[in-house]
XYZ file of C-alpha atoms in Angstrom:
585
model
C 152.201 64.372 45.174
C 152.620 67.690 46.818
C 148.966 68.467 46.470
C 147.758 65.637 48.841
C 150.255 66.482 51.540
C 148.801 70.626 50.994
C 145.330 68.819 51.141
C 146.282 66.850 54.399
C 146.932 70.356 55.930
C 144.230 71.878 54.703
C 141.872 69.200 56.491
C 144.265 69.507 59.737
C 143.414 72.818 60.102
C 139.803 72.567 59.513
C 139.592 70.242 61.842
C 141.354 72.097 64.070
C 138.483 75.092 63.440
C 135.849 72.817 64.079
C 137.792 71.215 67.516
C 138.144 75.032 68.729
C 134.115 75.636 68.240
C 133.426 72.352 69.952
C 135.460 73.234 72.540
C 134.021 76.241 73.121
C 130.823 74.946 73.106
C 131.312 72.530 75.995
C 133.688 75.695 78.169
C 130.254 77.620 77.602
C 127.786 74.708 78.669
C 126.766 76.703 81.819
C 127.249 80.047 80.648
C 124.377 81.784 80.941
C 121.599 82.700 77.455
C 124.777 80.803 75.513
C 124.053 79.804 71.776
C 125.847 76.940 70.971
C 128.086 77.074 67.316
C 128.693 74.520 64.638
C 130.676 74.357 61.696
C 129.943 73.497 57.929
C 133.166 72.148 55.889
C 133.359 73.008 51.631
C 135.520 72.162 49.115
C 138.628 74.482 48.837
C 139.613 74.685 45.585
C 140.346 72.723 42.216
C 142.912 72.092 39.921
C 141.452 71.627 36.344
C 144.096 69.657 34.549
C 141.632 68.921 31.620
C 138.605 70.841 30.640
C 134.993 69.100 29.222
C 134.630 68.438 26.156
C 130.918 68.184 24.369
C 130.412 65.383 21.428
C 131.539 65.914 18.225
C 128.255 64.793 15.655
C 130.821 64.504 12.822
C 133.598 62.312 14.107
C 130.753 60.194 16.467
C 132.872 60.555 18.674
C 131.293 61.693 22.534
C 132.217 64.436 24.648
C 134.640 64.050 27.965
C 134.157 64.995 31.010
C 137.209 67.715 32.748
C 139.537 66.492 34.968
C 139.684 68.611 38.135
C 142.281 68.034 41.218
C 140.962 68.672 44.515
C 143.380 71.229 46.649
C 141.649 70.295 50.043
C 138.749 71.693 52.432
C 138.062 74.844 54.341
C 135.342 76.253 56.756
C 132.278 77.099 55.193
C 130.054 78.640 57.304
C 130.203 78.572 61.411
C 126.631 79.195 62.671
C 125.002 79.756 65.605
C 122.030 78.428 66.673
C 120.289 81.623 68.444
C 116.871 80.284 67.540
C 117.322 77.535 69.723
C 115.474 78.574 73.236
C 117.832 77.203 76.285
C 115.927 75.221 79.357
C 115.269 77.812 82.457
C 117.118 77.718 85.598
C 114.904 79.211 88.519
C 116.715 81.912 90.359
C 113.694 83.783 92.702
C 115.584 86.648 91.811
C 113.015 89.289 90.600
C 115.623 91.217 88.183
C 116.374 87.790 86.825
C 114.625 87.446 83.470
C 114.099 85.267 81.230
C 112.889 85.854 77.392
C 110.530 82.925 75.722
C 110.729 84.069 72.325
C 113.034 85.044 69.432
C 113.724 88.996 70.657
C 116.735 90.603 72.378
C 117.215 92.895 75.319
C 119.059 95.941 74.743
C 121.860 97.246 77.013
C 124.310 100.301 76.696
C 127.573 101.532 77.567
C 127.039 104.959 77.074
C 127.832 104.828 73.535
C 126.320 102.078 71.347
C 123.800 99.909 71.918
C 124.725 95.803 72.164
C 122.022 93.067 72.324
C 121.610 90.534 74.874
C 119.422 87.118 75.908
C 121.613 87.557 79.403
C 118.854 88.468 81.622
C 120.643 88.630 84.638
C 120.132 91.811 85.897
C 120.461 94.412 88.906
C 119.684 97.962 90.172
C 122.968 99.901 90.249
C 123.849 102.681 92.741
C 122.551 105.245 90.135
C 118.871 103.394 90.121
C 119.615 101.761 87.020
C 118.503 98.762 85.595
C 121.585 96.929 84.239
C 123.453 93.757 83.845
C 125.401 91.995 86.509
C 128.556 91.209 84.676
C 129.593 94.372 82.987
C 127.460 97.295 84.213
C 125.783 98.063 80.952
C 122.327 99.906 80.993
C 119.158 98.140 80.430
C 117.156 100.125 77.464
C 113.397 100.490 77.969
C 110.603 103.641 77.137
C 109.889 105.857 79.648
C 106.401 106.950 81.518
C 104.195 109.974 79.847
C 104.431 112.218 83.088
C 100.456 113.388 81.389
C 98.872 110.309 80.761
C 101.144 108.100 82.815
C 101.077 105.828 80.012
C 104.390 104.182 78.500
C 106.018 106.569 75.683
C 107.444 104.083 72.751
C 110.466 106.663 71.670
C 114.251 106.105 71.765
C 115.025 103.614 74.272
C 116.552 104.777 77.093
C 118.302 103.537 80.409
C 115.410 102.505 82.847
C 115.997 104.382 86.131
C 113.563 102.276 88.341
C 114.774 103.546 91.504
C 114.849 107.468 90.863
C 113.972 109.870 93.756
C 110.795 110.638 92.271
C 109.960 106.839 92.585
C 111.028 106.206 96.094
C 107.862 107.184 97.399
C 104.587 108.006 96.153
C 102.324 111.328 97.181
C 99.634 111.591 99.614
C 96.334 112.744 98.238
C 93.283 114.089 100.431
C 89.960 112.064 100.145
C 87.324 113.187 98.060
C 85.059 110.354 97.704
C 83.383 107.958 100.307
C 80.407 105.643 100.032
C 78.031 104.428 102.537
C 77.048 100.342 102.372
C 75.153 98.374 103.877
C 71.680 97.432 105.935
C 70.378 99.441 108.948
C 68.154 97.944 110.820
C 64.943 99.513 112.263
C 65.158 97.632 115.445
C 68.746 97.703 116.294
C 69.029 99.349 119.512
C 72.015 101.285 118.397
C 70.049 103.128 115.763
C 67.167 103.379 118.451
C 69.061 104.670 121.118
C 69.684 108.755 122.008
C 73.693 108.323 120.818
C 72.677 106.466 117.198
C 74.530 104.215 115.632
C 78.743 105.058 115.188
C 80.164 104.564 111.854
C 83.775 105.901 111.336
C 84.801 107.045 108.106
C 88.724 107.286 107.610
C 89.772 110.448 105.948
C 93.036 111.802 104.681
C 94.315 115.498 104.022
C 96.522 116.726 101.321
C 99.770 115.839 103.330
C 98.655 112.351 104.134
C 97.896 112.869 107.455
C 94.837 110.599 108.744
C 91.809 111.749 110.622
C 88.370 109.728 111.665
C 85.104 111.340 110.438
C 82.183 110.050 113.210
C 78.915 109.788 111.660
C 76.025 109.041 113.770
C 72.543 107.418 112.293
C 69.343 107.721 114.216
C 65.794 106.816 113.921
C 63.715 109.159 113.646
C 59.386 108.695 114.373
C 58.478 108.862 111.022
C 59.127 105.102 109.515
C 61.463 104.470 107.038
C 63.235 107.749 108.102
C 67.127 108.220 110.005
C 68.765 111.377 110.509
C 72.434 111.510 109.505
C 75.226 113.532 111.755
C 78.203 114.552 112.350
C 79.238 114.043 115.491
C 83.397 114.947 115.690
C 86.637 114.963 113.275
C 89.260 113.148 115.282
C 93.121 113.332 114.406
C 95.482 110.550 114.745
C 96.227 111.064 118.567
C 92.582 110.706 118.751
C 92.173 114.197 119.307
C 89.131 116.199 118.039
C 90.268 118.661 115.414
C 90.215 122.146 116.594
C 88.107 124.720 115.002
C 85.310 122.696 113.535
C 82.663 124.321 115.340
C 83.587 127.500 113.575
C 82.177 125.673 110.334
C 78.552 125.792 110.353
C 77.889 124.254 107.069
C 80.232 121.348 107.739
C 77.323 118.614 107.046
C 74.083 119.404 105.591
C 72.045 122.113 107.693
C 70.243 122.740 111.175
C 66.781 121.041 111.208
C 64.474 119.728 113.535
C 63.111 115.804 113.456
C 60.109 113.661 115.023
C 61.978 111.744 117.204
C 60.410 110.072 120.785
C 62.578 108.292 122.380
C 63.634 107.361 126.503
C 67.217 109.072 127.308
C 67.867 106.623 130.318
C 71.331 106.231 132.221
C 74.011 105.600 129.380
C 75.112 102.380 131.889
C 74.340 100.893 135.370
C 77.391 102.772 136.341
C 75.343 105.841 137.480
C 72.271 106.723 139.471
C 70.443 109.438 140.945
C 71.104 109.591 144.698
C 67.991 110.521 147.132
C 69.524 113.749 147.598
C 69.340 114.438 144.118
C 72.929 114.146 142.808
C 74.622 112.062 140.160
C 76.464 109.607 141.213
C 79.233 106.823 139.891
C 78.927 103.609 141.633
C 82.135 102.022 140.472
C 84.456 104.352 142.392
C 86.519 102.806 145.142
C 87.535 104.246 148.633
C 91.294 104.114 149.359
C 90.245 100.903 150.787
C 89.609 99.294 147.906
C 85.852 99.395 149.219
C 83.176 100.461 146.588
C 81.801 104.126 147.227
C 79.268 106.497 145.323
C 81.416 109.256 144.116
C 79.177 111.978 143.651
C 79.890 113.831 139.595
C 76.903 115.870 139.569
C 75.399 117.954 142.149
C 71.655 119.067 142.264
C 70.879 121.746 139.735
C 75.078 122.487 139.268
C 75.978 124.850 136.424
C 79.780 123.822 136.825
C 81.044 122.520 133.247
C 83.205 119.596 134.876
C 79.971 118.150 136.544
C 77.688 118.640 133.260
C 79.932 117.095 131.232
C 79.868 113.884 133.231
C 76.585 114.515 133.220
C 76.242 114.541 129.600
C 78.085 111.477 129.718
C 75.691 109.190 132.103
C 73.627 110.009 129.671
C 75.177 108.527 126.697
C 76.017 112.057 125.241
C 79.581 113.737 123.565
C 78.985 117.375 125.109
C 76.426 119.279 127.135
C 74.716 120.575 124.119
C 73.118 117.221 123.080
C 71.206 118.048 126.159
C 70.137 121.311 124.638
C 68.657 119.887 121.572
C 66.008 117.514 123.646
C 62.882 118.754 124.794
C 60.171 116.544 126.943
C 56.888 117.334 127.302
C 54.347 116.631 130.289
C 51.709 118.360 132.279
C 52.717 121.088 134.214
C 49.201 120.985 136.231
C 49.680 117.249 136.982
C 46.150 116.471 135.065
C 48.028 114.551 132.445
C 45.585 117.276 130.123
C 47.136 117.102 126.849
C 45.448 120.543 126.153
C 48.453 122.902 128.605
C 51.465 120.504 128.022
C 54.212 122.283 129.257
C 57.870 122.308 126.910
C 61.378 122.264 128.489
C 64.783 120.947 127.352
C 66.335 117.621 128.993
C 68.921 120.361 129.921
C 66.664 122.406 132.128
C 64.959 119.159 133.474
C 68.577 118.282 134.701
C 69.632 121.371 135.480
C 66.888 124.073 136.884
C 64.975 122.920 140.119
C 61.933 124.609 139.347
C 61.837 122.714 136.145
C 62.752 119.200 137.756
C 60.062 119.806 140.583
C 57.337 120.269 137.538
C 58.287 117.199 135.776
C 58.620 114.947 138.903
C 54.916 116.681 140.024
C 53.984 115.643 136.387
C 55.456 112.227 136.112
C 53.796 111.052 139.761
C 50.686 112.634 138.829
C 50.443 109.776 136.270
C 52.291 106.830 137.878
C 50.077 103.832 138.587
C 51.445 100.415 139.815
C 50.506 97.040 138.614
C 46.965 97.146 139.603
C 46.484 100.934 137.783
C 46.380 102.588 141.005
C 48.120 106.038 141.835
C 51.831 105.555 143.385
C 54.607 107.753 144.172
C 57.715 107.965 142.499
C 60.756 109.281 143.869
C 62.421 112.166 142.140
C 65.639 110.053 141.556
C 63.546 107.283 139.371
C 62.108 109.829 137.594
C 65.301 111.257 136.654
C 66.469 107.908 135.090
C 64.003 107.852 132.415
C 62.824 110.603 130.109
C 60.946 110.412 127.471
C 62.023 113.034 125.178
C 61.181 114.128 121.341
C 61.698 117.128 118.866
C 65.759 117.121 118.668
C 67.545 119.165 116.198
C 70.269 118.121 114.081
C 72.981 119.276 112.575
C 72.846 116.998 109.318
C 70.960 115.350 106.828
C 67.179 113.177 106.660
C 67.418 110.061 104.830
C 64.821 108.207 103.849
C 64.295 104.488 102.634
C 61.253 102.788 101.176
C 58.941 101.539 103.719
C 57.666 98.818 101.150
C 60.897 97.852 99.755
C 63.940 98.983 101.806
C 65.347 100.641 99.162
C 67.236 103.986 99.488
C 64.607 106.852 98.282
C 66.138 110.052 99.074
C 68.414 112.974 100.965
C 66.199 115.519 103.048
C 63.247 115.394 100.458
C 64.957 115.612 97.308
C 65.695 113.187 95.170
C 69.847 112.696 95.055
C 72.139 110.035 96.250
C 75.086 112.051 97.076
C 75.463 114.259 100.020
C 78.779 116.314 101.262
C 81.105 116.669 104.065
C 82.855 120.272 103.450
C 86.195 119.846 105.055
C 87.390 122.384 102.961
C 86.139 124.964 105.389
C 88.724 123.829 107.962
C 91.929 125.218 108.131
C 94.614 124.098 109.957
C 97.299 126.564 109.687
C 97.001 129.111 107.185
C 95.479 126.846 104.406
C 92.915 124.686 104.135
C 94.410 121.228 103.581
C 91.342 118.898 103.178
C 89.158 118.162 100.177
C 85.282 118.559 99.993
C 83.885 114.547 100.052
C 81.026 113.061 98.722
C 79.371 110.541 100.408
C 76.973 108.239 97.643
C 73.988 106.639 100.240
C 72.785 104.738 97.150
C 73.946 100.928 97.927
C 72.514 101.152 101.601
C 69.167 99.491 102.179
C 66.940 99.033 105.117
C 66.105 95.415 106.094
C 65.675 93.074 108.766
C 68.795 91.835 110.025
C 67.779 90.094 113.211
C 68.112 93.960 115.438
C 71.730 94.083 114.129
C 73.136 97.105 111.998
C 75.699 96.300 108.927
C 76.120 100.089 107.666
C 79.425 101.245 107.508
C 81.360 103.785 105.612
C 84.120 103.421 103.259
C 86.606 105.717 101.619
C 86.845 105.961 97.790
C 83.588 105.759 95.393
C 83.245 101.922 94.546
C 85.464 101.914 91.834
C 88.103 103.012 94.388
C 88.563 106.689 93.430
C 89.052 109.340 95.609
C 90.488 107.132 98.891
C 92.808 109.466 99.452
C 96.144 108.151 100.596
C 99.247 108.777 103.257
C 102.823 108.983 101.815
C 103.781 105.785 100.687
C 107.105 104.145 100.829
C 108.594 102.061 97.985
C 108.124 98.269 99.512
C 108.495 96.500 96.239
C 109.227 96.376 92.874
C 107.344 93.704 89.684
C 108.018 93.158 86.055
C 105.094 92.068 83.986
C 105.203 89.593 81.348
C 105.744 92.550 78.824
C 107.906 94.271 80.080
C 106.520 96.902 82.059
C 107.876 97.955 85.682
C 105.837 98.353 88.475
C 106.474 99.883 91.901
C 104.269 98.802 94.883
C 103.752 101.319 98.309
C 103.226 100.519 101.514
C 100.205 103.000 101.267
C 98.399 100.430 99.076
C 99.606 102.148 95.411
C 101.574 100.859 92.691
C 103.218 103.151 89.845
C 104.255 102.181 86.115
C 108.040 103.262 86.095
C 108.601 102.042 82.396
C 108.928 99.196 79.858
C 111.156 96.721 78.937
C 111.880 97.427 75.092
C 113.184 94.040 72.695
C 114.513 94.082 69.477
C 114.010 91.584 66.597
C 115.790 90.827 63.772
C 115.310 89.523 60.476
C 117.954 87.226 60.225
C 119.171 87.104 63.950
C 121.676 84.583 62.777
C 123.566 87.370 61.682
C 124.157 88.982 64.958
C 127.989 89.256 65.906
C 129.372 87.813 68.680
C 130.938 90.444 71.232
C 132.260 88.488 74.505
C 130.342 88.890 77.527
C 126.882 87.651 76.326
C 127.099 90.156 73.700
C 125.743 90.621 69.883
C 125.885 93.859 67.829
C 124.234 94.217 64.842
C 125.773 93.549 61.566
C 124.205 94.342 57.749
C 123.130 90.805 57.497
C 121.246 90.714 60.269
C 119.191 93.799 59.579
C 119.634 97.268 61.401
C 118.365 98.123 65.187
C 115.822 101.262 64.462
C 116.354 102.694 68.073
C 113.011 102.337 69.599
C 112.722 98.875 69.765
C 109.307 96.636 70.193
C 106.870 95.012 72.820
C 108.153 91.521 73.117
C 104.317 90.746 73.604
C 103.684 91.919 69.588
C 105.669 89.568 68.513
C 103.753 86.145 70.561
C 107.133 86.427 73.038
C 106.505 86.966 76.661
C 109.020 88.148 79.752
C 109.569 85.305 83.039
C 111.084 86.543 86.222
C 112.921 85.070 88.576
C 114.381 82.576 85.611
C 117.766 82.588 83.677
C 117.735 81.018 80.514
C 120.609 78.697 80.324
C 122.747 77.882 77.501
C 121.518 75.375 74.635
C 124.567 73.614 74.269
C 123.600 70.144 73.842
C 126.542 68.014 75.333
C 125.859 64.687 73.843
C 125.774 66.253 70.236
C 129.070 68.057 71.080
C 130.826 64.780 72.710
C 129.720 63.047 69.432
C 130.850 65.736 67.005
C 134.347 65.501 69.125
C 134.700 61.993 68.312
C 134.081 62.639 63.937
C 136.619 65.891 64.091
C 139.113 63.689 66.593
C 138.967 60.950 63.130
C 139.174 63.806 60.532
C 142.017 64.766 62.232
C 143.782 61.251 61.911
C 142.754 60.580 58.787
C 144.071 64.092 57.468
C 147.548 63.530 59.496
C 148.213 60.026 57.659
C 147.682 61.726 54.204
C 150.626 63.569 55.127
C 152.572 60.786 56.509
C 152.553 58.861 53.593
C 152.920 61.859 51.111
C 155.820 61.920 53.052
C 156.952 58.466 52.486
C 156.332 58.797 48.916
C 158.429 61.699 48.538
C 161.328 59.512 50.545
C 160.776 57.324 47.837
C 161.084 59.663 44.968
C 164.492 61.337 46.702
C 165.931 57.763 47.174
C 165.450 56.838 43.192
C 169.418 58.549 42.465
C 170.401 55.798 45.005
């Protein structure tokens, strides 16, 4: 009689168990990465009043079973079911993560390491990587500072936001490429300036400059000459010192080129009295006036550089580099042509006198009879040839349009030797190749598409300012990315996972917690790429808790019966034993 009452008990306080794991189930419904629990019930023990008995072949008589006395019920097992993914609850949080998969992250305290499906993460005022609720240190591998390339060693605390991190190095431009089509008859390329085509540059502080290349045709078809005309810094400035570099770009040489150096614009004209004048100046009146920039035959370097610049030129000594031709005589006998530089022309009256003698000696008018010219309209037009460059000669198939070759030789690739220039004490620039290979030549209705771009085409060798740290991404595996403002990104490190055999037998630990236990097999230190095992890393997504509410409300109502049931075995064990005290009545 005593036994059922101990039995009763028993089952109260198994109940009781399996009440305090439901209720913990349903406190953790929203706690983040929870695995729910359930509990298994066995036997507890038995009292074997009689024990079997096998048949006896003499007698013929059989055998008989034992006769055992249940004591009641216990817990068996309580489980949890950590295999059991939870739904994901978006966040946009980018240190939020989520794992789909069976692995574990791995935090620290500074002594042992715990495991964790709590993705909830944050950068800590050391850099860290580590959990929101209790500070603990998100374990990853580190970068190879050799091969940049993830080390898989000991984990160790990821430090995203290091000093080293915060920014990322300039690095001077080495490579550049030309692309693609010039156009024989785009005026640009035609006229005495060229084409412009800026290529951006960077030294090995960061700091930005603008490379001006210049393309002309030349007389020979199929044929451009390539130049440098300036290096300007960021204020737009032209870098000091860079005539001192005479083998900046390619060498001296001296192309076929015939071509009429008019009046850059309409803004200037030769007056009758033979000076240079701006016609867009205004009077204090507000009235238009020709301001006179240029007297006759003036040596003064203010006036010849805005004569240079009527003419479409940078400096005076694009003047040098032109010679015209004509007939000193005035016979127009190509047998004692007479040789002087647009610069003399402009510049010596004795020169200008011979080529306006020469240039009205061979005017006609519209019915091909001799007329005069004045000296000013022959100033405005000059036909000159024979300049010299400082550059290269490229050359393109005639037939095809295809690049063919670099001043006569056969390469691709031609240089710009900034490392010549120093500013300072040091030279802080990085010789750059320039490939010409991807250009072509082709008709593109008089309009030029060549332009110049920094890196080769696989986007080596741009060069790059400082960059600041405007961002930070974590792949699906793991790894940690840093984006800069100066276009870069840098691996920082991985996320490492563990896996476990049995990961059933993790132990519970309180705050989202499990630490490994012999039955759930032993954390080797370094930890795996959640991608190796089929998982894969979300951010931005918590994974919530798997407790399954309907399930719990229904196990609730079975223990809430146990329960009764098990409390009226002892009730009426206790009336029974009444009973049995009231038979000496």
């Amino acid at each position: 009689m005593m036994r059922s009452m101990y039995s009763g008990v028993a089952g109260l306080k198994t109940h009781q168990t399996k009440m305090d794991v439901i209720g913990n189930n349903i406190a953790n419904v929203n706690t983040v990465a929870y695995k729910s629990q359930s509990v298994t019930f066995s036997e507890l023990m038995y009292q074997t009043t009689q024990s079997a008995s096998g048949p006896n072949a003499t007698t013929g008589t059989g055998g008989v079973n034992a006769r055992q006395i249940g004591l009641g019920v216990k817990s068996g097992a309580i489980n949890t079911n950590i295999s059991s993914q939870g739904a994901s609850q978006t966040t946009n949080n980018p240190f939020d993560i989520m794992i789909t998969g069976d692995a574990f992250f791995v935090v620290n305290n500074g002594q042992e390491n715990f495991f964790t499906r709590d993705g909830s993460f944050y950068v800590d005022g050391a850099g860290n990587l580590a959990m929101t609720s209790n500070g603990y240190n998100v374990m990853g591998w580190g970068v190879d500072p050799e091969t940049m390339d993830i080390k898989a060693d000991t984990v160790q605390p990821l430090r995203i936001m290091a000093p080293e991190n915060l920014t990322y190095p300039p690095e001077a431009t080495s490579k550049a490429y030309l692309s693609g089509i010039i156009d024989k008859n785009d005026t640009n390329v035609t006229s005495s300036t060229g084409k412009n085509i800026n290529l951006q540059v960077y030294d090995s502080l960061g700091y930005s400059y603008t490379a001006r290349l210049n393309i002309k045709s030349t007389d020979t078809e199929g044929e451009y000459s390539l130049e440098l005309a300036g290096i300007l810094d960021e204020n737009n400035e032209a870098l000091e010192g860079l005539d001192k570099v005479t083998d900046l770009f390619g060498s001296s040489k001296s192309v076929k080129r015939i071509t009429d150096i008019s009046l850059g614009t309409t803004t200037y004209e030769w007056d009758a009295n033979g000076n240079l004048v701006d016609k867009t100046q205004k009077d204090p009146n507000n009235n238009t006036q020709n301001l006179v920039v240029y007297t006759k035959n003036s040596t003064d370097a203010t006036e010849l550089a805005a004569l240079a610049k009527a003419y479409g030129y940078d400096s005076v000594d694009e003047l040098k580099k032109l010679t015209v031709t004509y007939d000193k005589d005035g016979k127009a006998d190509t047998n004692k042509p007479e040789t002087a530089t647009l610069y003399d022309i402009l510049t010596d009256s004795t020169k200008r006198a011979d080529y306006v003698a020469a240039v009205n000696a061979a005017a006609k008018d519209a019915d091909a009879n001799a007329t005069t010219i004045t000296d000013a309209k022959a100033m405005e037009k000059i036909t000159a040839s024979g300049e010299t460059i400082q550059g290269y000669v490229i050359k393109y198939d005639p037939t095809t349009g295809i690049f063919q070759s670099v001043d006569g030789t056969n390469v691709q690739i031609i240089n710009l030797n900034l490392s010549g220039i120093q500013i300072g004490d040091e030279s802080k620039f990085e010789n750059i190749e320039i490939d010409l290979s991807t250009t072509t030549m082709y008709n593109n209705s008089g309009s030029s598409t060549i332009a110049a771009t920094s890196g080769d085409t696989d986007g080596l060798g741009t060069g790059r300012k400082l960059g600041e740290m405007s961002g930070i991404s974590i792949q699906q595996n793991g790894m940690i990315y840093a984006s800069y403002d100066n276009g870069q990104t840098k691996l920082l490190g991985q996320i490492a996972v563990a896996e476990f055999a049995n990961a059933s037998g993790l132990e519970k630990q309180g705050d989202n917690l499990y630490s490994a236990t012999l039955n759930s097999g032993e954390f080797d230190g370094i930890g795996v790429d959640i991608t190796a095992g089929g998982g894969y890393m979300n951010t931005g997504v918590l994974e919530m808790s798997n407790v399954d509410l309907s399930a719990e409300f229904t196990e609730m109502i079975t223990t809430q019966r146990g329960f009764q049931a098990n409390s009226r075995i002892i009730t009426v064990s206790d009336t029974l034993l009444e009973e049995l005290v009231n038979l000496k009545r």
